XYZ file of N, CA, C and O in Angstrom:
572
model
N 47.668 38.025 -0.880
C 47.317 37.898 0.514
C 46.814 36.491 0.833
O 47.123 35.964 1.891
N 46.066 35.841 -0.044
C 45.562 34.492 0.193
C 46.699 33.488 0.338
O 46.624 32.575 1.150
N 47.755 33.678 -0.465
C 48.911 32.786 -0.397
C 49.579 32.895 0.970
O 49.933 31.888 1.576
N 49.749 34.088 1.470
C 50.362 34.322 2.770
C 49.525 33.691 3.892
O 50.066 33.072 4.811
N 48.216 33.813 3.793
C 47.340 33.210 4.800
C 47.460 31.688 4.787
O 47.476 31.047 5.846
N 47.559 31.088 3.610
C 47.726 29.636 3.497
C 49.050 29.193 4.128
O 49.112 28.172 4.817
N 50.093 29.957 3.901
C 51.397 29.637 4.477
C 51.326 29.724 6.000
O 51.811 28.840 6.714
N 50.703 30.763 6.509
C 50.579 30.944 7.963
C 49.749 29.809 8.566
O 50.121 29.228 9.589
N 48.638 29.455 7.924
C 47.797 28.353 8.402
C 48.599 27.050 8.376
O 48.542 26.237 9.313
N 49.370 26.848 7.321
C 50.211 25.649 7.224
C 51.238 25.580 8.334
O 51.458 24.532 8.950
N 51.878 26.701 8.610
C 52.882 26.759 9.679
C 52.229 26.501 11.033
O 52.733 25.715 11.838
N 51.106 27.153 11.288
C 50.412 26.954 12.562
C 49.932 25.514 12.725
O 50.027 24.943 13.816
N 49.454 24.931 11.639
C 49.019 23.531 11.680
C 50.201 22.621 11.988
O 50.100 21.699 12.800
N 51.327 22.889 11.354
C 52.539 22.095 11.606
C 52.978 22.218 13.058
O 53.342 21.224 13.698
N 52.946 23.412 13.587
C 53.318 23.639 14.989
C 52.369 22.872 15.914
O 52.808 22.239 16.878
N 51.084 22.890 15.606
C 50.091 22.177 16.411
C 50.347 20.664 16.375
O 50.345 20.007 17.414
N 50.599 20.135 15.193
C 50.857 18.693 15.050
C 52.118 18.296 15.828
O 52.136 17.304 16.552
N 53.168 19.087 15.689
C 54.421 18.801 16.405
C 54.195 18.878 17.917
O 54.675 18.020 18.672
N 53.446 19.873 18.360
C 53.165 20.018 19.790
C 52.369 18.828 20.319
O 52.664 18.309 21.402
N 51.382 18.385 19.558
C 50.587 17.222 19.969
C 51.463 15.971 20.040
O 51.339 15.161 20.961
N 52.364 15.806 19.081
C 53.265 14.652 19.076
C 54.192 14.704 20.293
O 54.398 13.695 20.970
N 54.739 15.872 20.574
C 55.615 16.013 21.737
C 54.860 15.742 23.034
O 55.374 15.086 23.937
N 53.636 16.238 23.119
C 52.816 16.009 24.301
C 52.579 14.520 24.500
O 52.683 13.998 25.616
N 52.286 13.822 23.412
C 52.060 12.379 23.471
C 53.304 11.650 23.958
O 53.225 10.742 24.782
N 54.467 12.050 23.483
C 55.727 11.433 23.887
C 56.006 11.686 25.362
O 56.371 10.772 26.107
N 55.835 12.917 25.803
C 56.062 13.268 27.209
C 55.077 12.507 28.098
O 55.464 11.984 29.155
N 53.845 12.418 27.677
C 52.822 11.710 28.447
C 53.213 10.235 28.612
O 53.098 9.675 29.699
N 53.704 9.629 27.551
C 54.131 8.229 27.606
C 55.314 8.068 28.563
O 55.345 7.140 29.370
N 56.283 8.970 28.493
C 57.451 8.900 29.373
C 57.055 9.078 30.835
O 57.575 8.385 31.712
N 56.134 9.975 31.107
C 55.655 10.191 32.471
C 54.937 8.945 32.980
O 55.123 8.537 34.124
N 54.142 8.323 32.123
C 53.432 7.101 32.502
C 54.430 5.992 32.854
O 54.283 5.308 33.868
N 55.468 5.831 32.049
C 56.488 4.813 32.311
C 57.191 5.101 33.633
O 57.378 4.200 34.457
N 57.564 6.364 33.864
C 58.222 6.746 35.113
C 57.326 6.464 36.314
O 57.785 5.949 37.331
N 56.060 6.800 36.193
C 55.111 6.584 37.280
C 54.970 5.099 37.572
O 54.969 4.681 38.738
N 54.873 4.292 36.525
C 54.771 2.844 36.715
C 56.017 2.303 37.400
O 55.936 1.466 38.299
N 57.174 2.779 36.993
C 58.418 2.310 37.590
C 58.506 2.703 39.057
O 58.920 1.906 39.894
N 58.123 3.920 39.374
C 58.150 4.371 40.767
C 57.171 3.560 41.611
O 57.489 3.163 42.735
N 55.998 3.315 41.075
C 54.992 2.533 41.785
C 55.485 1.112 42.015
O 55.374 0.574 43.122
N 56.061 0.507 40.985
C 56.571 -0.856 41.102
C 57.669 -0.917 42.171
O 57.680 -1.826 43.006
N 58.568 0.040 42.151
C 59.663 0.059 43.131
C 59.108 0.165 44.558
O 59.594 -0.521 45.467
N 58.097 0.982 44.754
C 57.507 1.132 46.087
C 56.792 -0.145 46.519
O 56.846 -0.522 47.693
N 56.134 -0.803 45.582
C 55.441 -2.054 45.892
C 56.440 -3.131 46.295
O 56.244 -3.851 47.275
N 57.521 -3.242 45.534
C 58.556 -4.237 45.850
C 59.153 -3.959 47.226
O 59.348 -4.874 48.032
N 59.424 -2.704 47.508
C 59.982 -2.334 48.814
C 59.007 -2.672 49.942
O 59.398 -3.237 50.966
N 57.734 -2.349 49.747
C 56.721 -2.640 50.766
C 56.600 -4.147 50.981
O 56.527 -4.616 52.131
N 56.616 -4.893 49.896
C 56.527 -6.358 50.004
C 57.688 -6.906 50.828
O 57.491 -7.710 51.734
N 58.881 -6.466 50.508
C 60.056 -6.952 51.233
C 59.977 -6.578 52.708
O 60.255 -7.403 53.581
N 59.571 -5.366 53.005
C 59.457 -4.931 54.405
C 58.427 -5.761 55.164
O 58.630 -6.079 56.337
N 57.343 -6.128 54.503
C 56.321 -6.956 55.152
C 56.794 -8.394 55.322
O 56.607 -9.000 56.379
N 57.405 -8.940 54.286
C 57.841 -10.335 54.344
C 58.954 -10.554 55.365
O 59.041 -11.632 55.954
N 59.793 -9.571 55.554
C 60.930 -9.742 56.463
C 60.528 -9.688 57.933
O 61.375 -9.850 58.800
N 59.272 -9.510 58.217
C 58.850 -9.455 59.615
C 58.805 -10.866 60.207
O 58.592 -11.853 59.506
N 59.008 -10.934 61.498
C 58.954 -12.224 62.200
C 57.562 -12.844 62.071
O 57.419 -14.062 61.900
N 56.555 -12.007 62.106
C 55.175 -12.491 62.018
C 54.931 -13.177 60.677
O 54.393 -14.291 60.627
N 55.329 -12.516 59.595
C 55.111 -13.132 58.289
C 55.923 -14.421 58.155
O 55.418 -15.433 57.663
N 57.182 -14.391 58.586
C 58.037 -15.573 58.466
C 57.433 -16.750 59.221
O 57.410 -17.876 58.719
N 56.908 -16.487 60.397
C 56.270 -17.551 61.184
C 55.070 -18.125 60.434
O 54.902 -19.348 60.351
N 54.240 -17.256 59.879
C 53.077 -17.727 59.115
C 53.522 -18.465 57.852
O 52.962 -19.499 57.491
N 54.543 -17.928 57.173
C 55.001 -18.525 55.922
C 55.544 -19.932 56.125
O 55.372 -20.801 55.262
N 56.186 -20.183 57.250
C 56.735 -21.512 57.537
C 55.639 -22.573 57.614
O 55.913 -23.761 57.473
N 54.388 -22.132 57.815
C 53.257 -23.068 57.857
C 52.813 -23.476 56.452
O 52.022 -24.397 56.291
N 53.317 -22.790 55.454
C 52.973 -23.076 54.054
C 53.986 -24.047 53.465
O 55.194 -23.855 53.606
N 53.517 -25.069 52.767
C 54.433 -26.006 52.116
C 55.283 -25.299 51.066
O 56.449 -25.616 50.898
N 54.695 -24.327 50.379
C 55.430 -23.600 49.340
C 56.603 -22.839 49.954
O 57.742 -22.952 49.502
N 56.318 -22.064 51.003
C 57.393 -21.294 51.635
C 58.381 -22.200 52.358
O 59.584 -21.951 52.339
N 57.893 -23.240 53.000
C 58.809 -24.170 53.677
C 59.786 -24.756 52.659
O 60.986 -24.869 52.938
N 59.271 -25.089 51.484
C 60.128 -25.615 50.415
C 61.140 -24.566 49.965
O 62.319 -24.858 49.778
N 60.692 -23.330 49.815
C 61.588 -22.247 49.408
C 62.631 -21.949 50.487
O 63.804 -21.749 50.182
N 62.208 -21.923 51.738
C 63.141 -21.669 52.838
C 64.183 -22.782 52.950
O 65.291 -22.558 53.445
N 63.829 -23.993 52.498
C 64.769 -25.124 52.610
C 65.974 -24.960 51.686
O 66.967 -25.667 51.852
N 65.918 -24.019 50.760
C 67.044 -23.806 49.833
C 68.143 -22.941 50.441
O 69.209 -22.810 49.844
N 67.868 -22.364 51.612
C 68.822 -21.451 52.265
C 68.960 -21.824 53.743
O 68.219 -22.666 54.240
N 69.890 -21.172 54.417
C 70.100 -21.465 55.837
C 69.069 -20.805 56.749
O 68.797 -21.305 57.837
N 68.526 -19.663 56.311
C 67.514 -18.981 57.117
C 66.654 -18.109 56.207
O 67.052 -17.783 55.090
N 65.460 -17.745 56.662
C 64.562 -16.954 55.829
C 65.150 -15.633 55.331
O 64.842 -15.202 54.224
N 66.018 -15.001 56.124
C 66.622 -13.740 55.675
C 67.409 -13.918 54.379
O 67.410 -13.039 53.520
N 68.087 -15.051 54.239
C 68.811 -15.318 52.987
C 67.836 -15.438 51.824
O 68.096 -14.938 50.733
N 66.713 -16.092 52.070
C 65.676 -16.203 51.040
C 65.158 -14.824 50.648
O 65.074 -14.497 49.468
N 64.820 -14.000 51.651
C 64.286 -12.668 51.368
C 65.298 -11.814 50.597
O 64.916 -11.051 49.705
N 66.570 -11.951 50.931
C 67.600 -11.188 50.231
C 67.670 -11.619 48.761
O 67.718 -10.781 47.865
N 67.653 -12.916 48.528
C 67.705 -13.410 47.146
C 66.486 -12.936 46.357
O 66.605 -12.490 45.210
N 65.320 -12.993 46.978
C 64.092 -12.545 46.310
C 64.155 -11.052 46.014
O 63.738 -10.604 44.938
N 64.691 -10.273 46.938
C 64.814 -8.827 46.720
C 65.732 -8.545 45.530
O 65.421 -7.695 44.689
N 66.852 -9.264 45.443
C 67.741 -9.101 44.293
C 67.032 -9.493 43.003
O 67.127 -8.791 41.994
N 66.316 -10.596 43.024
C 65.611 -11.044 41.814
C 64.572 -10.022 41.373
O 64.430 -9.750 40.176
N 63.857 -9.456 42.334
C 62.879 -8.410 41.996
C 63.576 -7.189 41.398
O 63.105 -6.602 40.421
N 64.704 -6.805 41.994
C 65.482 -5.681 41.467
C 65.945 -5.985 40.043
O 65.814 -5.146 39.144
N 66.461 -7.180 39.828
C 66.955 -7.547 38.499
C 65.819 -7.576 37.469
O 65.999 -7.154 36.332
N 64.669 -8.055 37.886
C 63.527 -8.079 36.959
C 63.102 -6.653 36.606
O 62.786 -6.350 35.459
N 63.120 -5.788 37.601
C 62.777 -4.388 37.373
C 63.762 -3.742 36.402
O 63.369 -3.046 35.465
N 65.052 -3.991 36.596
C 66.065 -3.446 35.691
C 65.928 -4.039 34.290
O 66.121 -3.339 33.292
N 65.581 -5.308 34.220
C 65.349 -5.948 32.922
C 64.186 -5.263 32.197
O 64.253 -5.005 30.992
N 63.151 -4.954 32.940
C 62.010 -4.238 32.372
C 62.421 -2.848 31.907
O 62.006 -2.390 30.833
N 63.254 -2.171 32.689
C 63.744 -0.853 32.285
C 64.554 -0.953 30.992
O 64.441 -0.088 30.116
N 65.342 -1.995 30.865
C 66.101 -2.189 29.634
C 65.157 -2.422 28.455
O 65.344 -1.874 27.377
N 64.141 -3.223 28.691
C 63.165 -3.538 27.645
C 62.418 -2.286 27.178
O 62.139 -2.132 25.990
N 62.122 -1.392 28.111
C 61.397 -0.158 27.765
C 62.339 0.992 27.436
O 61.912 2.126 27.284
N 63.646 0.680 27.386
C 64.673 1.665 27.029
C 64.691 2.870 27.980
O 64.853 3.998 27.562
N 64.511 2.583 29.270
C 64.558 3.650 30.269
C 65.783 3.514 31.168
O 65.818 4.101 32.255
N 66.757 2.752 30.723
C 68.042 2.657 31.408
C 69.114 2.774 30.330
O 68.932 2.288 29.210
N 70.186 3.441 30.661
C 71.281 3.611 29.698
C 71.859 2.245 29.346
O 72.087 1.420 30.237
N 72.106 1.980 28.061
C 72.641 0.670 27.648
C 73.924 0.266 28.376
O 74.082 -0.893 28.770
N 74.833 1.208 28.577
C 76.074 0.899 29.279
C 75.835 0.497 30.723
O 76.479 -0.414 31.249
N 74.893 1.163 31.372
C 74.542 0.834 32.744
C 73.882 -0.540 32.804
O 74.152 -1.344 33.700
N 73.025 -0.809 31.827
C 72.371 -2.125 31.777
C 73.409 -3.236 31.630
O 73.309 -4.279 32.283
N 74.440 -3.034 30.818
C 75.481 -4.056 30.653
C 76.153 -4.377 31.987
O 76.479 -5.531 32.272
N 76.360 -3.351 32.782
C 76.956 -3.543 34.110
C 76.053 -4.408 34.988
O 76.503 -5.339 35.658
N 74.760 -4.088 34.994
C 73.808 -4.880 35.778
C 73.711 -6.306 35.237
O 73.584 -7.261 36.006
N 73.749 -6.431 33.934
C 73.669 -7.748 33.308
C 74.825 -8.648 33.791
O 74.619 -9.827 34.083
N 76.001 -8.072 33.885
C 77.155 -8.830 34.383
C 76.972 -9.213 35.851
O 77.324 -10.318 36.263
N 76.422 -8.296 36.650
C 76.170 -8.603 38.055
C 75.151 -9.741 38.173
O 75.308 -10.639 39.001
N 74.127 -9.701 37.348
C 73.110 -10.755 37.370
C 73.761 -12.107 37.088
O 73.515 -13.091 37.803
N 74.586 -12.167 36.056
C 75.281 -13.422 35.738
C 76.136 -13.886 36.916
O 76.169 -15.068 37.247
N 76.824 -12.951 37.545
C 77.669 -13.281 38.692
C 76.834 -13.798 39.856
O 77.185 -14.798 40.498
N 75.725 -13.131 40.135
C 74.858 -13.549 41.248
C 74.313 -14.958 41.023
O 74.133 -15.714 41.979
N 74.064 -15.304 39.777
C 73.521 -16.632 39.481
C 74.546 -17.735 39.703
O 74.199 -18.916 39.666
N 75.788 -17.376 39.989
C 76.798 -18.389 40.322
C 76.779 -18.738 41.804
O 77.446 -19.686 42.221
N 76.030 -17.996 42.600
C 75.908 -18.289 44.033
C 74.895 -19.426 44.180
O 73.724 -19.258 43.806
N 75.316 -20.575 44.701
C 74.417 -21.735 44.758
C 73.067 -21.469 45.429
O 72.025 -21.859 44.885
N 73.057 -20.805 46.587
C 71.777 -20.547 47.261
C 70.897 -19.615 46.428
O 69.678 -19.778 46.364
N 71.513 -18.636 45.820
C 70.776 -17.700 44.978
C 70.128 -18.456 43.816
O 68.957 -18.259 43.497
N 70.897 -19.318 43.202
C 70.407 -20.123 42.076
C 69.258 -21.028 42.521
O 68.266 -21.189 41.802
N 69.380 -21.616 43.719
C 68.317 -22.489 44.235
C 67.023 -21.704 44.461
O 65.933 -22.193 44.149
N 67.147 -20.501 45.021
C 65.957 -19.669 45.223
C 65.340 -19.341 43.865
O 64.121 -19.385 43.692
N 66.180 -19.014 42.885
C 65.687 -18.736 41.536
C 64.891 -19.920 40.994
O 63.797 -19.753 40.467
N 65.437 -21.109 41.124
C 64.763 -22.301 40.596
C 63.411 -22.527 41.263
O 62.471 -22.992 40.622
N 63.300 -22.177 42.541
C 62.036 -22.358 43.278
C 61.018 -21.252 42.985
O 59.826 -21.439 43.219
N 61.483 -20.089 42.511
C 60.569 -18.947 42.383
C 60.397 -18.432 40.957
O 59.595 -17.538 40.727
N 61.117 -18.969 40.002
C 61.103 -18.359 38.675
C 59.736 -18.382 37.993
O 59.459 -17.540 37.145
N 58.860 -19.283 38.414
C 57.536 -19.340 37.779
C 56.690 -18.100 38.061
O 55.708 -17.860 37.361
N 57.076 -17.289 39.044
C 56.299 -16.086 39.352
C 56.803 -14.856 38.591
O 56.205 -13.787 38.686
N 57.876 -15.015 37.833
C 58.453 -13.889 37.103
C 57.951 -13.858 35.659
O 57.417 -14.841 35.154
N 58.143 -12.701 35.018
C 57.751 -12.543 33.619
C 58.534 -13.528 32.753
O 59.729 -13.757 32.985
N 57.854 -14.099 31.760
C 58.470 -15.120 30.913
C 59.755 -14.637 30.249
O 60.753 -15.358 30.234
N 59.756 -13.422 29.734
C 60.969 -12.950 29.063
C 62.120 -12.756 30.043
O 63.285 -12.932 29.701
N 61.806 -12.444 31.306
C 62.854 -12.342 32.327
C 63.398 -13.734 32.650
O 64.614 -13.924 32.757
N 62.510 -14.701 32.763
C 62.937 -16.089 33.009
C 63.838 -16.557 31.869
O 64.902 -17.131 32.096
N 63.411 -16.286 30.641
C 64.227 -16.672 29.485
C 65.591 -15.991 29.520
O 66.608 -16.610 29.210
N 65.608 -14.732 29.916
C 66.868 -13.987 30.014
C 67.793 -14.632 31.055
O 68.973 -14.877 30.797
N 67.271 -14.897 32.243
C 68.089 -15.480 33.320
C 68.575 -16.884 32.937
O 69.727 -17.235 33.179
N 67.691 -17.668 32.342
C 68.033 -19.052 32.036
C 68.848 -19.218 30.749
O 69.282 -20.327 30.448
N 69.047 -18.116 30.021
C 69.835 -18.224 28.787
C 71.316 -18.314 29.133
O 71.750 -17.770 30.144
N 72.082 -19.003 28.293
C 73.526 -19.146 28.582
C 74.280 -17.845 28.506
O 73.917 -16.876 27.981
């Protein structure tokens, strides 16, 4: 009878350990998803605020924004390029955290390379890349 009890305790302990490990994994995945959703909402809110006439008028008073706006024909082109760059950085982060399918990431990677051939897009990148994550900058600037 003692042997049977030891086996049962061992099995129950194993089940508990496996359950705790699974819980930890699920918790991590939920945290990553929550961060991604939050980041996406923040980027969207930022773009919606920046694209307003009021913000654009105020931004033109800044030497930094005036310099950035000078790379395009109008502020809307700048905002569009910045929105794409934010999207690409977000997708790059998803690739880094393995939360995007590799095949899908390859498709986005090709689009990123293609977008960087647009002169205005490239100019906006050169003016704004210092605000992006270093590994994303290295990725974009790599051949």
